[in-house]
C-alpha positions as CSV (number, residue, x, y, z in Angstrom):
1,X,21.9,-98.0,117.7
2,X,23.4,-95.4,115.4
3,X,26.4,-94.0,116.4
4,X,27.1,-89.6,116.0
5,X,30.4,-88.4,114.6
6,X,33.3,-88.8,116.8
7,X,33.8,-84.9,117.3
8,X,31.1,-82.7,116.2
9,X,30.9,-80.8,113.0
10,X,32.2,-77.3,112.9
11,X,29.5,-74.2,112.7
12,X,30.9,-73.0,109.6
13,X,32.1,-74.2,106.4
14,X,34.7,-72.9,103.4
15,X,31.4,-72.3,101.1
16,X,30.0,-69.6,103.7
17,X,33.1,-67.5,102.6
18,X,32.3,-64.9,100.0
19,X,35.2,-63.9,97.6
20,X,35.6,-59.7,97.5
21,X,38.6,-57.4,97.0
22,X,40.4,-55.6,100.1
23,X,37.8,-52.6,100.6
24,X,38.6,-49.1,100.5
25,X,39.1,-46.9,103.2
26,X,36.0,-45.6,105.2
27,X,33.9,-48.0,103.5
28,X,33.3,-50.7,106.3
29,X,30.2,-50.2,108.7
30,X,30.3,-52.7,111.2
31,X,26.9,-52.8,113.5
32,X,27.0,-53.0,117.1
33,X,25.5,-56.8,116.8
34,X,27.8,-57.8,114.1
35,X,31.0,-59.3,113.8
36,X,32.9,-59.5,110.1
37,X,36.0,-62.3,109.8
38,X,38.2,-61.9,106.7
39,X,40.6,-65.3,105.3
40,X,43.5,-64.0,103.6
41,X,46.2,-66.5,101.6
42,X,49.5,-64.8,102.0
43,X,51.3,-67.3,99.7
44,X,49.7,-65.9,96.3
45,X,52.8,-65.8,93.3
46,X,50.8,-62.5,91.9
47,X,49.8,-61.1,95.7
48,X,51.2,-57.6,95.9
49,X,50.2,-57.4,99.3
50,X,52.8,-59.5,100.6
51,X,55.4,-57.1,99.0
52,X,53.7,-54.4,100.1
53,X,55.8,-52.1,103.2
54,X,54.0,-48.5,102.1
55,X,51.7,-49.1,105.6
56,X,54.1,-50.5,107.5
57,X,55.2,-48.4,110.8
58,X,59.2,-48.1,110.9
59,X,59.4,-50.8,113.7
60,X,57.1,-53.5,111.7
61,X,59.7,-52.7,108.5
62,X,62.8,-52.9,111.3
63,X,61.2,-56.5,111.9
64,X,60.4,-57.4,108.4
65,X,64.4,-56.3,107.0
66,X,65.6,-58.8,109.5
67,X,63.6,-62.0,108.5
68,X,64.5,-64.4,105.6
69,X,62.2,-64.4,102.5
70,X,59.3,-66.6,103.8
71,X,58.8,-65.3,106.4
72,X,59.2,-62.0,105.6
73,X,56.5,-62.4,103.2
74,X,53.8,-64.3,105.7
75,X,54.9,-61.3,108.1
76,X,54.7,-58.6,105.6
77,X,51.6,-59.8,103.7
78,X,49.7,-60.4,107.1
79,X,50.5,-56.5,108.7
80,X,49.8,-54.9,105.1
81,X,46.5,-56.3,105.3
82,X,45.5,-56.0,108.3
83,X,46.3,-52.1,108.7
84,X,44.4,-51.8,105.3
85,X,41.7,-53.7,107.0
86,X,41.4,-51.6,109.8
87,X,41.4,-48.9,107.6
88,X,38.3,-49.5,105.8
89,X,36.4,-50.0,109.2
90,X,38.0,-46.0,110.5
91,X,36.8,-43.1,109.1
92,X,38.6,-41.3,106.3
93,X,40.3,-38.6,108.5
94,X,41.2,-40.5,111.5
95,X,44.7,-40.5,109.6
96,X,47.8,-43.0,109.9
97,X,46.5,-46.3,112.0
98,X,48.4,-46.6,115.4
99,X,48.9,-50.0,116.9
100,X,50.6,-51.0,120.2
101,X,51.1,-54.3,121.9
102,X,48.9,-54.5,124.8
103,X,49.7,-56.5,129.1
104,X,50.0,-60.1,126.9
105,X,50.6,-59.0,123.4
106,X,47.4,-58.5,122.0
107,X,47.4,-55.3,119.5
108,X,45.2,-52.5,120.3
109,X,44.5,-48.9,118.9
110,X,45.9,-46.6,120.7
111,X,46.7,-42.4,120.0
112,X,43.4,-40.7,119.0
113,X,41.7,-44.0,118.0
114,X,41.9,-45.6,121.5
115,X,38.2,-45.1,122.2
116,X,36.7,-45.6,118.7
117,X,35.1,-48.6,119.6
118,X,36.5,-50.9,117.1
119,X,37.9,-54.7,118.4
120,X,39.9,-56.5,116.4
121,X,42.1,-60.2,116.3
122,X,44.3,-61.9,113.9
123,X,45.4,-65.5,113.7
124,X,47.7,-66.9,110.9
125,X,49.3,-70.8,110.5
126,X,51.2,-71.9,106.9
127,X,50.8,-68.9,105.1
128,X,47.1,-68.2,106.0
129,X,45.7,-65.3,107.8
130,X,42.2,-64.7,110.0
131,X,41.4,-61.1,110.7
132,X,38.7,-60.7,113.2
133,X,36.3,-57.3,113.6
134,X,33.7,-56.4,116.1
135,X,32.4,-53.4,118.3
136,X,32.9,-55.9,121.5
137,X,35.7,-58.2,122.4
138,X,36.8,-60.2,120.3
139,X,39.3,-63.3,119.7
140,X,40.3,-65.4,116.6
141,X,42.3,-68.5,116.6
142,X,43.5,-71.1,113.4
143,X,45.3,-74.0,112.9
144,X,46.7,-76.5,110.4
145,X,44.7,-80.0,111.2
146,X,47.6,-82.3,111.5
147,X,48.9,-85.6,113.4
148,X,49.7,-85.0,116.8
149,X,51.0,-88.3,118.4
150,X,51.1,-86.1,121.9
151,X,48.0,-85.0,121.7
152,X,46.7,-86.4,124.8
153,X,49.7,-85.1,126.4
154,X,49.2,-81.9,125.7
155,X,45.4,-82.0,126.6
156,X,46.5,-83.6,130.3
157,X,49.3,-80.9,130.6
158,X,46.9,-77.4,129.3
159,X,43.2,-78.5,129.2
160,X,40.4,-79.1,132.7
161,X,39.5,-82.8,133.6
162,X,36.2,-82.5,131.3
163,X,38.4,-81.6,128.2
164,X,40.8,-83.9,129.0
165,X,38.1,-86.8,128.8
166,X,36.8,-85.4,125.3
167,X,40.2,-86.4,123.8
168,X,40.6,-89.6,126.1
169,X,37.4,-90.6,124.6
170,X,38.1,-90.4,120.7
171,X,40.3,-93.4,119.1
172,X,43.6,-92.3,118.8
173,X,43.7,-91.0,115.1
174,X,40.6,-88.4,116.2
175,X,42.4,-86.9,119.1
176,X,44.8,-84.8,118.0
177,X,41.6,-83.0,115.9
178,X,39.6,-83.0,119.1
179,X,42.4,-81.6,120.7
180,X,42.6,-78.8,117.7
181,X,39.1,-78.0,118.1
182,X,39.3,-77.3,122.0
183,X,42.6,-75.5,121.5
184,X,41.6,-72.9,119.2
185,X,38.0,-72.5,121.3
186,X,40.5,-71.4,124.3
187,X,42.6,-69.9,122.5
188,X,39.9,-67.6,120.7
189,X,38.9,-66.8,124.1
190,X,41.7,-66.1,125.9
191,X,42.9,-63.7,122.9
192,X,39.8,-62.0,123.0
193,X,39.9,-61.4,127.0
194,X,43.7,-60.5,126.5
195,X,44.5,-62.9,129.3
196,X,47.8,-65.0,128.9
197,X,48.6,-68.3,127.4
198,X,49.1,-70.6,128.9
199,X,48.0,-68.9,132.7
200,X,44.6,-68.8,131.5
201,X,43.5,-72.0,129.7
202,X,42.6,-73.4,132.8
203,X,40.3,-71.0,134.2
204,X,37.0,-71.6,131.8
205,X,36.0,-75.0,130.1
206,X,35.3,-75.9,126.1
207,X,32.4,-77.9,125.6
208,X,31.9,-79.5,122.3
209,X,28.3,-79.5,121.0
210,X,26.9,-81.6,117.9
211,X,24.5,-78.6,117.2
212,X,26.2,-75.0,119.0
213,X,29.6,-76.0,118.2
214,X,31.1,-75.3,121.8
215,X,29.7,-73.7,124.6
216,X,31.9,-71.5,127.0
217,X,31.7,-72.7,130.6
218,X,33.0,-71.4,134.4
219,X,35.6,-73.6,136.7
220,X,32.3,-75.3,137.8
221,X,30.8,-76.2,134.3
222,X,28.0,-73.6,134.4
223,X,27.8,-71.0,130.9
224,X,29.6,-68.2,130.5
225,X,26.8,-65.7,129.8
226,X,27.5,-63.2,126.7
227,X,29.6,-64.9,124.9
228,X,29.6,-66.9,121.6
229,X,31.9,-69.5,120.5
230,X,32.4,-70.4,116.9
231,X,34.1,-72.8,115.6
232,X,35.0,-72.4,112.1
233,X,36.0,-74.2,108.9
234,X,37.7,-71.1,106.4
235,X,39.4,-73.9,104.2
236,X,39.8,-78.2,104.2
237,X,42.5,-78.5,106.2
238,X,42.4,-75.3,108.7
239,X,40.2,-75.1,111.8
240,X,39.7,-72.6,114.3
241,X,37.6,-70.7,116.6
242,X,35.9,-67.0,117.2
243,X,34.9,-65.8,120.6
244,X,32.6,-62.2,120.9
245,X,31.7,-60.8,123.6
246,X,27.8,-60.5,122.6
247,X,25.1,-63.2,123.4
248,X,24.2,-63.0,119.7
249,X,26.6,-62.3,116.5
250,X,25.5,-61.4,112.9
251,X,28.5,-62.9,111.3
252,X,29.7,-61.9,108.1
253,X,32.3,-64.0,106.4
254,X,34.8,-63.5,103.5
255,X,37.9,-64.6,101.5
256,X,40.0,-61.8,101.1
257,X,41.4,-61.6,97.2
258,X,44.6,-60.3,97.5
259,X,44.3,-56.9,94.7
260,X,42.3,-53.9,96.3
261,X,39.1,-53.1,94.0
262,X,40.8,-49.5,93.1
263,X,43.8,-47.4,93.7
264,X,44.8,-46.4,97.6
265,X,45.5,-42.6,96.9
266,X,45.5,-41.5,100.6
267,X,46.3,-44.1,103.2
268,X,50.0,-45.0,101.9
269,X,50.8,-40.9,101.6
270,X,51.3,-41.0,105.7
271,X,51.5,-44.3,106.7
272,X,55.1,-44.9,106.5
273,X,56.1,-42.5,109.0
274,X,52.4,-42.7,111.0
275,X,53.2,-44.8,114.0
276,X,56.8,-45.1,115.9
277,X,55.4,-46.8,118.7
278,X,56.4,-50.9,119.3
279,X,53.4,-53.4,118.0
280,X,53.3,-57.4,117.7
């Protein structure tokens, strides 16, 4: 008999990524069924977004002045884009973009945009970013594929007794990607629920599917109804996972190139001095 894959294959690929410049402001309409991911390299040697402070609230610039150079620049290039981001899916005259942490860290609009409706998440490992946008909840989670000699460990110490036996099962160079692969699914979840991790991992299971990708169970092993689970493949070498609150999502997926298509004339005028209020 034919044997499958050790872990199952991932729902999406580094080829279902389109290429397109940061979008202008105003310019993103997001339907209510639809969820957009954008995969960002923060590492570029001609990116001027990961010099770029003009959006920055005073606190993020506070952070960024007291980090050394590479990490400055992940942190930098990773907040300039997602405030432009955000921007583009806002309405020209909703004004400077106000972020604050929310019960477990997860940012959140707040000020006059609290109630527009918009969910977003952000992820970023090695110099790589995932910015996440929906009209329901939503959670994004990456991470590098690498060796991970404890990776059963881990899985016995955060992960139910069925998740546990996913990574028992695969030979011992497969289960630290198994273990990636639930992680991120939890994670994605977990982020988009903004419930706390590690309190939470526990309380909902990660089934790996050959076909769906994962399915999102109870305590008890029955589905989560309304969710999707994702797992995703932006680029060889980086795995991760996007949970929405919708039974179905119309997914729209690009790689952000790092130069805006045209000039920014209004959002950097304010944005400087927009928001005083503490964000993640």
């Amino acid at each position: 008999m034919q044997r499958g894959p050790a872990t199952p294959p991932f729902a999406d690929s580094p080829e279902e990524y389109t290429v397109r410049s940061m979008p202008l402001p105003g310019s993103m309409e997001l339907p209510l069924d639809g969820a957009d991911l954008w995969f960002a390299a923060l590492d570029g040697p001609l990116d001027p977004l990961s010099s770029d402070t003009s959006v920055l609230a005073p606190c993020e610039l506070r952070r960024a002045q007291g980090m050394s150079a590479g990490p400055r620049r992940t942190f930098v290039g990773a907040r300039a884009r997602l405030r432009r981001l955000l921007a583009a899916y806002l309405p020209t005259s909703s004004g400077p973009v106000d972020l604050r942490r929310g019960v477990n860290g997860k940012p959140r609009l707040t000020g006059h945009l609290a109630h527009c409706g918009l969910h977003f998440n952000t992820s970023h490992c090695q110099a790589r970013a995932m910015f996440a946008f929906s009209r329901s909840q939503v959670g994004v989670d990456i991470e590098a594929l690498r060796p991970l000699s404890s990776a059963l460990r881990l899985a016995e110490r955060f992960f139910t007794p069925s998740e546990i036996a996913e990574v028992a099962k695969q030979r011992a160079r497969g289960q630290p990607d198994t273990f990636l692969k639930i992680w991120t699914c939890k994670e994605a979840y977990v982020k988009a629920i903004g419930g706390s991790v590690p309190q939470d991992l526990g309380t909902f299971q990660v089934a790996l599917e050959p076909r769906r990708g994962a399915a999102l169970l109870d305590e008890d092993g029955r589905a989560i109804g309304g969710w999707t689970m994702l797992p995703l493949q932006p680029q060889r070498g980086i795995i991760g996972a996007l949970a929405v609150c919708q039974a179905k999502v119309k997914l729209r997926r690009w790689l952000l190139a790092g130069r805006p298509s045209q000039p920014w004339p209004q959002l950097d005028s304010g944005a400087r001095n927009a928001s005083r209020k503490p964000v993640s």
